[in-house]
XYZ file of C-alpha atoms in Angstrom:
599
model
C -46.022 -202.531 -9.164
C -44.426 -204.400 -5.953
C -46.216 -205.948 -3.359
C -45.642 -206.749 0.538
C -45.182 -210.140 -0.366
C -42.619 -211.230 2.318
C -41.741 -208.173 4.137
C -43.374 -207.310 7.104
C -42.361 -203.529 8.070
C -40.293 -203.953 11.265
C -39.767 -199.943 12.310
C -41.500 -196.814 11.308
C -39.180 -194.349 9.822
C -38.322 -192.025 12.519
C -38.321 -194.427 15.178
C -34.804 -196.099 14.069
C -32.076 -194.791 16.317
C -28.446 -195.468 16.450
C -29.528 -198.252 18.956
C -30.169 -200.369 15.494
C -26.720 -199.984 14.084
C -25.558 -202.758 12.145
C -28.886 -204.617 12.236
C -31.461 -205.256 9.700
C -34.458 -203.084 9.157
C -37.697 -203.123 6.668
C -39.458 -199.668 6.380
C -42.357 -198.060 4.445
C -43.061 -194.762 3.372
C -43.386 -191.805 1.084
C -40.416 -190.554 -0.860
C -39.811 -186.728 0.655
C -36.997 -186.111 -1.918
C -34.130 -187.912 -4.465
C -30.771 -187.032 -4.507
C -28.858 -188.809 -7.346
C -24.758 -188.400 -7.168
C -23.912 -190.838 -10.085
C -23.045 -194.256 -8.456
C -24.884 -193.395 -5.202
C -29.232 -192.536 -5.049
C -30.309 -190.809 -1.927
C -33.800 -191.154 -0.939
C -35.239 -189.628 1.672
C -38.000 -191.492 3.095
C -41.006 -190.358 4.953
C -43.734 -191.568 7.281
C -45.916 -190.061 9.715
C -42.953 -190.702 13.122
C -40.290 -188.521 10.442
C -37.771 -189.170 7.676
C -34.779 -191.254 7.250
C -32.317 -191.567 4.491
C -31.816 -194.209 2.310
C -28.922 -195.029 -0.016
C -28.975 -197.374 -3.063
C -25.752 -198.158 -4.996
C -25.501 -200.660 -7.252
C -22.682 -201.798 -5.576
C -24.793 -202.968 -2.456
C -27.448 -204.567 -4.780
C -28.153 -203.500 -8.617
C -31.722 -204.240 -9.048
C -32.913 -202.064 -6.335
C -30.185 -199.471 -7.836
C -32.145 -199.756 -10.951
C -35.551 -198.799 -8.775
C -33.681 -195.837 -7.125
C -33.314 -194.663 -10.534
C -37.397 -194.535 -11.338
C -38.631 -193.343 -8.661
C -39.919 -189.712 -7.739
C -41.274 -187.444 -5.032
C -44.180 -189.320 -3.296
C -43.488 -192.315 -4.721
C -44.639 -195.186 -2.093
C -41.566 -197.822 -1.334
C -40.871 -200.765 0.792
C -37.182 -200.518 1.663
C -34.710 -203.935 3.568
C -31.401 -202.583 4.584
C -29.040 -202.581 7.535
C -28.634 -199.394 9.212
C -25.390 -197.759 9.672
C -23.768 -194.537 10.624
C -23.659 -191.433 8.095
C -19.875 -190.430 7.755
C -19.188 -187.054 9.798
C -19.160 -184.603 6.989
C -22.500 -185.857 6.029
C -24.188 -185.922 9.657
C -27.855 -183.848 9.382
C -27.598 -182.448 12.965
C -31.420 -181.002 11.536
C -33.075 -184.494 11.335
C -33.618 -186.753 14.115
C -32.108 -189.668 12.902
C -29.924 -187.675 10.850
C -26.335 -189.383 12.259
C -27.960 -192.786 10.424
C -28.672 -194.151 6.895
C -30.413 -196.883 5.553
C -28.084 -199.036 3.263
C -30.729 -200.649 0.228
C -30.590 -203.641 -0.062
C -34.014 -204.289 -1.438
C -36.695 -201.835 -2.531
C -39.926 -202.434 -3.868
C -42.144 -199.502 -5.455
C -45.393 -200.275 -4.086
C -47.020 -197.105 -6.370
C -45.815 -194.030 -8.166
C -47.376 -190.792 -7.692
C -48.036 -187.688 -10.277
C -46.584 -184.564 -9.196
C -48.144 -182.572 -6.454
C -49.634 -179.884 -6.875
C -47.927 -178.417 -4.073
C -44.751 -179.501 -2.020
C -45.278 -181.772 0.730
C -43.598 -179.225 3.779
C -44.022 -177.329 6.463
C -44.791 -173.636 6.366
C -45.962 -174.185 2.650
C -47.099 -171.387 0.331
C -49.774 -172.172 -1.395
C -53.825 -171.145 -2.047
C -55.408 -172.795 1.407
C -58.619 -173.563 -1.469
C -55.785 -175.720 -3.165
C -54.578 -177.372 0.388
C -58.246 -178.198 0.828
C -59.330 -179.503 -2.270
C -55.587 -182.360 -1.962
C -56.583 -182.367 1.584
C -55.010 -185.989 1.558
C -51.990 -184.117 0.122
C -51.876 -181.431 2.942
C -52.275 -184.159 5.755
C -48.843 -185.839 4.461
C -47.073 -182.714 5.634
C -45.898 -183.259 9.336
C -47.171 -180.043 10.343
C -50.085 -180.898 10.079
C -50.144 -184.719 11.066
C -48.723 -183.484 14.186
C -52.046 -181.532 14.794
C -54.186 -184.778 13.974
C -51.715 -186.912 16.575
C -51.964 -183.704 19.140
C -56.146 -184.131 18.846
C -55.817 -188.050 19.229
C -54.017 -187.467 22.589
C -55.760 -184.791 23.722
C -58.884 -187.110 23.372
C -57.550 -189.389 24.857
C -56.841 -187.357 27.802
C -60.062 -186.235 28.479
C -61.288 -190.548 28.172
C -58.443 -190.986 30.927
C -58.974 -188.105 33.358
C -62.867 -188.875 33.325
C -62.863 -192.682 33.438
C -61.004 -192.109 37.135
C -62.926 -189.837 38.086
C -66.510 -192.259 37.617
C -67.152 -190.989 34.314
C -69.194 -192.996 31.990
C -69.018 -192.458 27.956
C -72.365 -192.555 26.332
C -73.435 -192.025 22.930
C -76.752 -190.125 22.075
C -78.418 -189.681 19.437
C -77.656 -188.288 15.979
C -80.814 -188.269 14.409
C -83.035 -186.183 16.827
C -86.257 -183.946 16.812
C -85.972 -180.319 16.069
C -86.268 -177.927 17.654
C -84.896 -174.273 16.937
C -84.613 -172.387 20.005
C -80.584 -171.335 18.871
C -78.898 -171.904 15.433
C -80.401 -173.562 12.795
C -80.631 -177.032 12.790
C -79.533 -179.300 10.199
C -82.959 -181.662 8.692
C -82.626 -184.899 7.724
C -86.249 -186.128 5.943
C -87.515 -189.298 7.002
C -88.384 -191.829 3.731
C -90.224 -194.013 6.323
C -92.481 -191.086 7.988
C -93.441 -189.137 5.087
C -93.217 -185.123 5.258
C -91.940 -185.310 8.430
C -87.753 -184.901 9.705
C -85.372 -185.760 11.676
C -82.800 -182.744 12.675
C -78.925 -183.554 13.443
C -77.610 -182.514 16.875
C -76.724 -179.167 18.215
C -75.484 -180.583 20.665
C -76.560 -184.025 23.095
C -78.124 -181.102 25.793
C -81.686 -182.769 26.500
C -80.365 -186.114 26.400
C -77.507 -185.838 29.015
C -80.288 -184.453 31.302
C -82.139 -187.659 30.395
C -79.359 -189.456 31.338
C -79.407 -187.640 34.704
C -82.963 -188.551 35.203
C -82.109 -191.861 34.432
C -79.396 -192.710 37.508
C -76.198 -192.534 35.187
C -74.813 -189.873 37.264
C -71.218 -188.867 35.849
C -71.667 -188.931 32.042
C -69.196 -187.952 29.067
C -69.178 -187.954 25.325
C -66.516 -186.815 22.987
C -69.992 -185.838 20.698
C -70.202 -184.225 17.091
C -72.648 -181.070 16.669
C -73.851 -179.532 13.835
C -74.966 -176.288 13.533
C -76.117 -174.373 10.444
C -74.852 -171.370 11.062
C -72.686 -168.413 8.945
C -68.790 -169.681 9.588
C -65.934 -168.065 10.883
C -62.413 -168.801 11.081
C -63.381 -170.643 14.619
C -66.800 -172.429 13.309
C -67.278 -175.426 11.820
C -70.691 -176.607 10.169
C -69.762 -179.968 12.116
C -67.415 -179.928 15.014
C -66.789 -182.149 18.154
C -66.792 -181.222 21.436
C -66.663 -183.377 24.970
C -69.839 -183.325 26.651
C -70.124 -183.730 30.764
C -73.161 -183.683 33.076
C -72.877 -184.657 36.294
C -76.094 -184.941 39.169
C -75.880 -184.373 42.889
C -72.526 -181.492 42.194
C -72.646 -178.018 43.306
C -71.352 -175.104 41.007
C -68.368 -174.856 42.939
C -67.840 -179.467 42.496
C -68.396 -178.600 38.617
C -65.832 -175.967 38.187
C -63.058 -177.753 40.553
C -63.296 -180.455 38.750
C -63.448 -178.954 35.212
C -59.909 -177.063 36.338
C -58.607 -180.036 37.203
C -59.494 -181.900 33.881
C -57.476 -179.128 32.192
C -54.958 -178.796 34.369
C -54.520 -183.159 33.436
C -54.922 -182.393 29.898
C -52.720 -179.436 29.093
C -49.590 -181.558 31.726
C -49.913 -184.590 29.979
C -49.952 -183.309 25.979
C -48.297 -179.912 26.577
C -46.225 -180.349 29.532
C -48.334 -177.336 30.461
C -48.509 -176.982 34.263
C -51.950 -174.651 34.592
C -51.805 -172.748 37.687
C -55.283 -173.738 39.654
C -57.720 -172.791 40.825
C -57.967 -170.327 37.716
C -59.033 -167.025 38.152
C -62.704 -165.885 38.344
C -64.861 -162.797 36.879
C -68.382 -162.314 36.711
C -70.238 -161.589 33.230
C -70.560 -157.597 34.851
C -67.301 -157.240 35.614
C -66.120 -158.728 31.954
C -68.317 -156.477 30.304
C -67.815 -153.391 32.499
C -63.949 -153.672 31.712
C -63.425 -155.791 28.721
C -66.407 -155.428 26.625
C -66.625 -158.515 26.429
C -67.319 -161.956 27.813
C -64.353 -163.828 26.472
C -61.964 -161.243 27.699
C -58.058 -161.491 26.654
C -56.178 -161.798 30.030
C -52.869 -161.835 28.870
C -52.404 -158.017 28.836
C -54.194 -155.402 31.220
C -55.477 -152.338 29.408
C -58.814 -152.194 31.192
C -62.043 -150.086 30.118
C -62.381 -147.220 32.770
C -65.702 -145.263 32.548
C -65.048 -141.472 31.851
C -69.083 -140.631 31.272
C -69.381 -138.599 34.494
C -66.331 -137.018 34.510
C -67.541 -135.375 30.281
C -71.299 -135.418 31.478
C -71.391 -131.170 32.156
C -68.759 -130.459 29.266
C -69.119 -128.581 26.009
C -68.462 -131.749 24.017
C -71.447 -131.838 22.156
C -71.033 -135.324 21.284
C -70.363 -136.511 24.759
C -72.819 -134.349 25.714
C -75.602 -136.153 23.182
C -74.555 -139.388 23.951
C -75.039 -139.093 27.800
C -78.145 -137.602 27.300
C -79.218 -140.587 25.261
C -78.184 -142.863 27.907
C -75.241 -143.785 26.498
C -71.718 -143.751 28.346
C -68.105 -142.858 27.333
C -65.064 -145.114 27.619
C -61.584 -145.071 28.086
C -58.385 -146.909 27.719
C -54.706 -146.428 28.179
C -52.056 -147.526 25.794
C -49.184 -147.028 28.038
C -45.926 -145.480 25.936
C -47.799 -145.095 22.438
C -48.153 -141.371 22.825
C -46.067 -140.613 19.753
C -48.835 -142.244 17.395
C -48.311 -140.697 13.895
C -51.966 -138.645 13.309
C -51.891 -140.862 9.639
C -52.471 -144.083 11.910
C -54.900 -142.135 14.335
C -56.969 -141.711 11.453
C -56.837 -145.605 10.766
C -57.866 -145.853 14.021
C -61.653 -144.204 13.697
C -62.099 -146.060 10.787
C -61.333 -149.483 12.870
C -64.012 -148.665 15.193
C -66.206 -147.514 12.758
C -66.572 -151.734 11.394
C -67.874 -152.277 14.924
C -70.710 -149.419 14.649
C -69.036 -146.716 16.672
C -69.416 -143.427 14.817
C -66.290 -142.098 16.048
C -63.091 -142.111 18.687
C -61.782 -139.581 20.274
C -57.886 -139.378 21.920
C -55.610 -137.904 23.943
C -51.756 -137.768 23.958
C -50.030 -137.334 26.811
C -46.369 -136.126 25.133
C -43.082 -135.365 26.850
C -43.753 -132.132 24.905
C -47.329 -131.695 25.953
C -50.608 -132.874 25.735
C -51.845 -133.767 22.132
C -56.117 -133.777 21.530
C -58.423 -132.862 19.186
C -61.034 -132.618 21.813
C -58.716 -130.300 24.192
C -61.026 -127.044 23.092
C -64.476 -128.944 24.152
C -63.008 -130.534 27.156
C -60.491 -128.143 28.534
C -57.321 -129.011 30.220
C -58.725 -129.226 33.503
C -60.616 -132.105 32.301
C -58.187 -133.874 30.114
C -55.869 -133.977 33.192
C -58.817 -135.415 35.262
C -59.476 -137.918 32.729
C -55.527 -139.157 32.255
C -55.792 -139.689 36.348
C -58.586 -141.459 35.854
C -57.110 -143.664 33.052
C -53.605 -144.258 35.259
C -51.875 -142.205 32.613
C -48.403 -141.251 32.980
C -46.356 -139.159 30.229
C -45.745 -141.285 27.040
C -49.282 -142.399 26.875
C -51.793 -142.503 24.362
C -55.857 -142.271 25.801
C -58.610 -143.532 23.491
C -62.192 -143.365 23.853
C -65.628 -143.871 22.565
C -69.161 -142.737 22.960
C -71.973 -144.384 22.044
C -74.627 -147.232 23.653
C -73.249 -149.175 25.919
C -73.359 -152.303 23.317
C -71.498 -150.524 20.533
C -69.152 -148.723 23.532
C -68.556 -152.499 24.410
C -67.892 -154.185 20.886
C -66.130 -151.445 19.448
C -63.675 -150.460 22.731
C -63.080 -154.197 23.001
C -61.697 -154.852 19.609
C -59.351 -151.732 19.683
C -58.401 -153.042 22.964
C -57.477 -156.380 21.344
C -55.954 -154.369 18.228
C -54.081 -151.684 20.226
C -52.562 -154.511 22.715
C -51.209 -156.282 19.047
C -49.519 -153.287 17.926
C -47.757 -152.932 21.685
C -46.887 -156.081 21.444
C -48.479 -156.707 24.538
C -49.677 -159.908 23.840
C -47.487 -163.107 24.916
C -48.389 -165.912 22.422
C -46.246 -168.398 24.691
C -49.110 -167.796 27.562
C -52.408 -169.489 28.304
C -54.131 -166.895 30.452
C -57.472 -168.938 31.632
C -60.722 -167.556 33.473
C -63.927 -168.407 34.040
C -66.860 -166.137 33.584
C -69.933 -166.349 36.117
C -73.112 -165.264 36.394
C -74.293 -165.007 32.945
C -77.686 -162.646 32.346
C -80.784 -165.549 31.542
C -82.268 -163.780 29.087
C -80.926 -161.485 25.933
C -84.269 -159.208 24.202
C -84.385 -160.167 20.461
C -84.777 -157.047 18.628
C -86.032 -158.889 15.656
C -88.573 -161.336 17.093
C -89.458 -158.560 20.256
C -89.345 -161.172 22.773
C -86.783 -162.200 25.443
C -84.677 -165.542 24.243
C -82.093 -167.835 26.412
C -78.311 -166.180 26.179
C -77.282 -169.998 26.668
C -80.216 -172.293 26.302
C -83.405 -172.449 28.042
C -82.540 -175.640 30.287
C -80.291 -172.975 32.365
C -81.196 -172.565 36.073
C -82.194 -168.751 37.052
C -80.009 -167.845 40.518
C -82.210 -168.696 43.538
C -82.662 -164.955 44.492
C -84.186 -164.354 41.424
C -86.451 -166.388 40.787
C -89.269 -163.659 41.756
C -88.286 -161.710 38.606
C -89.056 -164.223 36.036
C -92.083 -163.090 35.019
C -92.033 -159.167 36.084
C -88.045 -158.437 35.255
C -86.237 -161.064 32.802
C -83.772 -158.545 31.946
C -82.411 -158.565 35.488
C -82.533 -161.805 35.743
C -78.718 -164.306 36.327
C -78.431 -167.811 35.214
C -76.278 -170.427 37.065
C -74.325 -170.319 33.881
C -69.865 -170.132 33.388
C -67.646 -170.196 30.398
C -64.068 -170.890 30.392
C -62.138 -168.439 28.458
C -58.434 -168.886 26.944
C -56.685 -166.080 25.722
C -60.035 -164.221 24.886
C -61.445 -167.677 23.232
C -64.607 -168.987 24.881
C -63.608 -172.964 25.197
C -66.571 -173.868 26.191
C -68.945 -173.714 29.291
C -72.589 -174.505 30.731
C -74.659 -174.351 33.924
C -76.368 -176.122 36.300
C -79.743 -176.804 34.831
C -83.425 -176.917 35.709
C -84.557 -179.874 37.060
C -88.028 -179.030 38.308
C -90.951 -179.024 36.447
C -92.863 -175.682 37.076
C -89.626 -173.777 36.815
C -89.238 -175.156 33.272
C -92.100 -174.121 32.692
C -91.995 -170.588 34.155
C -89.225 -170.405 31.707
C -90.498 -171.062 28.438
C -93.649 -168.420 29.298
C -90.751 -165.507 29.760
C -89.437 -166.417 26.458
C -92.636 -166.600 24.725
C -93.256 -170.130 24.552
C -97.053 -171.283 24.861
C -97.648 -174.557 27.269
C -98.725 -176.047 23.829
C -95.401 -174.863 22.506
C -93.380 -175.963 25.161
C -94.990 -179.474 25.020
C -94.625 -180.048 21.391
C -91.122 -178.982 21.737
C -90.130 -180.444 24.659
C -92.535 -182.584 25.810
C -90.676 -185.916 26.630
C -88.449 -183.563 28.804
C -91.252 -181.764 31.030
C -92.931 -185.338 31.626
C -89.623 -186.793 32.468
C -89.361 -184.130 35.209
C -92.376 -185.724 36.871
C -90.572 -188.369 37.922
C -87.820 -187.443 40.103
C -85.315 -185.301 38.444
C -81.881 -185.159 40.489
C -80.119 -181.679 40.595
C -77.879 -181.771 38.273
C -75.192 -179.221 35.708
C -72.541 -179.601 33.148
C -70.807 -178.305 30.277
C -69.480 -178.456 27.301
C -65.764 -177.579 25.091
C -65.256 -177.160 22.012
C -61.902 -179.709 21.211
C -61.451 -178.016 17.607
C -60.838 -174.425 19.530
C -59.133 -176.137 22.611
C -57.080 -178.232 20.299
C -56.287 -174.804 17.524
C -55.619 -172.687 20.956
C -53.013 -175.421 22.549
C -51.145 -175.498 18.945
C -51.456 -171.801 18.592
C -53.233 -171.830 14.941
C -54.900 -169.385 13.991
C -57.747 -171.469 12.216
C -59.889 -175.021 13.452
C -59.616 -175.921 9.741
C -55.531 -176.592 10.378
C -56.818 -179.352 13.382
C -59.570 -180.716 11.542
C -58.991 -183.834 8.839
C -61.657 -182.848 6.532
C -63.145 -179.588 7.448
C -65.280 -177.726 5.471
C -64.585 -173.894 3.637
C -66.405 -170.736 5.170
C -69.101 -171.481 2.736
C -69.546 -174.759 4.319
C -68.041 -176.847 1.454
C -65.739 -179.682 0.946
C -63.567 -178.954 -1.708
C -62.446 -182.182 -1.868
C -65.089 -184.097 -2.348
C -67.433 -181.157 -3.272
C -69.841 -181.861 -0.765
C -73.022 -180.672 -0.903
C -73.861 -181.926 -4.299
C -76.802 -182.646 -5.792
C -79.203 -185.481 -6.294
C -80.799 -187.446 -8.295
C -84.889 -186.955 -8.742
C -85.239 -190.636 -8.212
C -83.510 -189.930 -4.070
C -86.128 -186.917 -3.694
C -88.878 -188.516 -4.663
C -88.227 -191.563 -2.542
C -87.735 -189.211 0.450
C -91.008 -187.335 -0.350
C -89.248 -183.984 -1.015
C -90.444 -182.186 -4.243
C -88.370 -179.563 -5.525
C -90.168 -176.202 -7.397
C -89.371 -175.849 -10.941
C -87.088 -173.095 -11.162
C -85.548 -174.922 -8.608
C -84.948 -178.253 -10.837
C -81.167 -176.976 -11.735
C -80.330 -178.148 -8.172
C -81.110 -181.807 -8.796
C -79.724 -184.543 -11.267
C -81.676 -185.951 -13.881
């Protein structure tokens, strides 16, 4: 094969513009496609700016004509020619530089290439297991090197916004001490401190408050988390996310600024201009009309609560429900009233994957009203209920009893579905909002004690303190999220910072003193020694990154990201090891469990 002996590449391939007409030019890059026409070889070569074309006769020189003639798709060339234009009737009006060519005048094949196993293109069909296992393959396509250029400036963003606003980057570390309060963590044995382990971050949480303690008062890090957790099409084993904490900020200093580091980011990558301040809802209110607390905003189509308007009716379902506790919930699809009964039917099994046991609807026809519930309710009440709902003739009413946590999951998603099928949803649109007011505490059905919704470093509200240790359920944390388009980006809280709170904490959710102090220790004495007030938060780039490139995956704005089984197919990580490692590491392995290991 060629070398780069002598040529020094003077332009990248989609950067050459008519401005270089008649002049020299020495370019690298991939070979996208050959075109061979007898006397003339057109190559079209690629690198990550684009493509250009390239044209070898032997008539400009025959040695590089001879080249032309061996090489093949992905082939990797060094090309010296003098640009010119293309003739008129073969102008590419589709490529930028397609009113140019490259005339060869010298090419060197710096390697050949075996035949992909897929085509290097956009919008290409093939297996996603096969795009991940050539990941090196799939990153060629431009697609999807735009994504990695789009997270490069996005981070870089975020470093410029912060740095002028006092910000310092910090890195923390990466081999911690566990402790499993949330998802589980990720060990990493110690050969030097035998039987004991290391855990890798969930995220840089205690030591950003550290940091606070410490006088560094405006911190950052663009940080990678790990989190051993079952994936979805949004998690990662491993992802990154930028990490802030700031001391001596109110809530209100936190979020103004946050909405202003978006507003910076999405302007400067997107040419996005985000509307500001961005719209506010507590936790309640989400849940009371969403059912959920990463509400959609970019359509309407709110909850509205029917239960006491059904409570005295024959509806012996309604009826049960209520009597249980439970509620009943509505929502209008405006204009959908001529729903076929065949998709109706779809409908109750929908809800049925989110554990409601069944849905019940009204039709509110130019010919009529339409319900299979109109002999329980009665008309009187199915009119009272489309008032209720803002119902007008052409719409459709659906609702759902049950708990109010089923009522919640399973009304939500059929919001989300039924706004899809309206085509209610504007892709083009970032709809932002913050949610406030979180609840402290979530009861753990499982483990029958209270545990943190976000983490237990998350300030109670002032005005209820009191009910720590006689009401945690009623109990609000100092705690927002910022939601896009019903995707939680990220959010956080302004933390504890006094001692005896802490501590009043971890007792309401079931932590011992001993507990607490084996866990978190090195925190609780830190707080002895004049903690500032301080808060932050953190987002999630991957889903801000997937959300600003509308993807429907983090795998598509990840390099090397990892299946839902948390593998890479690529280099079919996790694999085993040999005895020889585990024994060095102190880690003995049963013996039906000796498969796992190498020899």
């Amino acid at each position: 094969m060629d070398t780069m002996e002598g040529l020094s590449r003077s332009h990248y391939c989609g950067e050459v513009t008519e401005a270089e007409k008649g002049k020299e030019v020495i370019l690298c890059g991939w070979v996208e496609r050959r075109r061979d026409h007898g006397g003339l070889i057109f190559i079209d070569l690629r690198d990550r700016t684009g493509v250009i074309q390239v044209v070898a006769s032997p008539d400009y020189e025959e040695q590089s004509f001879k080249k032309a003639e061996q090489v093949r798709t992905e082939y990797v060339l060094a090309i010296r020619g003098e640009v010119r234009m293309r003739d008129e009737a073969t102008v590419n009006q589709k490529m930028p530089t397609g009113t140019i060519e490259v005339r060869c005048d010298e090419m060197r094949i710096l390697n050949s290439s075996k035949t992909p196993p897929f085509y290097i293109e956009d919008n290409v069909d093939v297996d996603e297991s096969i795009r991940l296992k050539y990941r090196y393959l799939d990153l060629r396509r431009p697609e999807m090197q735009k994504n990695l250029i789009m997270r490069h400036r996005v981070k870089h963003a975020m470093r410029e916004f912060l740095d002028k606003n006092g910000f310092f980057e910090i890195e923390t570390p990466e081999l911690c001490k566990s402790t499993p309060e949330g998802a589980r963590d990720y060990l990493v044995p110690s050969r030097v401190n035998p039987g004991k382990f290391y855990a890798l971050p969930q995220s840089p949480q205690l030591f950003k408050q550290l940091l606070m303690i410490s006088g560094m008062d405006r911190y950052f890090q663009i940080a990678r988390c790990f989190r051993d957790e079952d994936l979805r099409a949004d998690r990662q084993p491993e992802f990154t996310q930028l990490d802030m904490e700031m001391s001596f900020m109110s809530q209100e200093q936190i979020l103004q600024l946050t909405e202003q580091l978006m507003h910076y980011i999405f302007e400067e990558v997107l040419g996005h201009d985000i509307q500001l301040p961005i719209q506010r809802i507590t936790w309640d209110y989400a849940m009371k009309y969403y059912g959920s607390d990463k509400p959609d905003l970019r359509f309407d189509m709110k909850f509205t609560d029917i239960t006491e308007l059904v409570r005295g009716t024959e509806f012996k379902v309604f009826r049960s429900v209520i009597e249980k506790g439970g509620q009943v919930k509505a929502i209008n699809v405006k204009g959908y009233s001529q729903i076929p009964r065949r998709e109706l039917d779809g409908l109750v099994e929908y809800v049925g994957h989110y554990g409601a046991k069944g849905l019940a609807w009204i039709c509110f026809t130019p010919d009529g009203i339409k319900s299979q519930v109109m002999k329980f309710l009665g008309e009187d009440t199915i009119q009272a209920i489309g008032t209720a709902c803002g119902s007008e003739t052409g719409d459709l009413v659906l609702m759902i009893a049950d708990k109010p946590a089923v009522v919640a999951a399973a009304l939500g998603e059929l919001r989300k579905e039924m706004a899809r099928r309206t085509h209610l949803i504007d892709e083009n649109k970032f709809a932002f909002t913050w949610v406030l007011d979180f609840p402290m505490f979530e009861y753990n059905e499982e483990e029958k004690r209270y545990v943190a919704m976000h983490h237990p470093f998350t300030a109670p509200r002032d005005e209820d303190l009191d009910k720590l240790e006689t009401d945690p359920g009623h109990v609000y944390a100092k705690a927002y999220d910022l939601v896009l388009n019903g995707v939680e980006l990220g959010g956080g809280s302004l933390r504890i910072y006094q001692q005896d709170i802490q501590q009043r904490v971890f007792k309401a959710i079931g932590l011992t003193p001993e507990d607490a102090n084996e866990k978190f220790g090195f925190l609780l004495r830190a707080f002895e020694y004049g903690a500032p007030p301080h808060g932050g938060l953190a987002f999630g780039l991957d889903r801000m990154i997937m959300l600003m490139l509308k993807r429907k995956s983090i795998r598509d704005v990840i390099a090397f990201p990892k299946t839902q089984n948390a593998i890479d197919q690529m280099s079919e990580a996790p694999g085993e090891v040999a005895v020889k490692q585990l024994r060095e590491l102190h880690i003995h392995v049963d013996a039906e469990d000796k498969n796992l290991v190498k020899k």
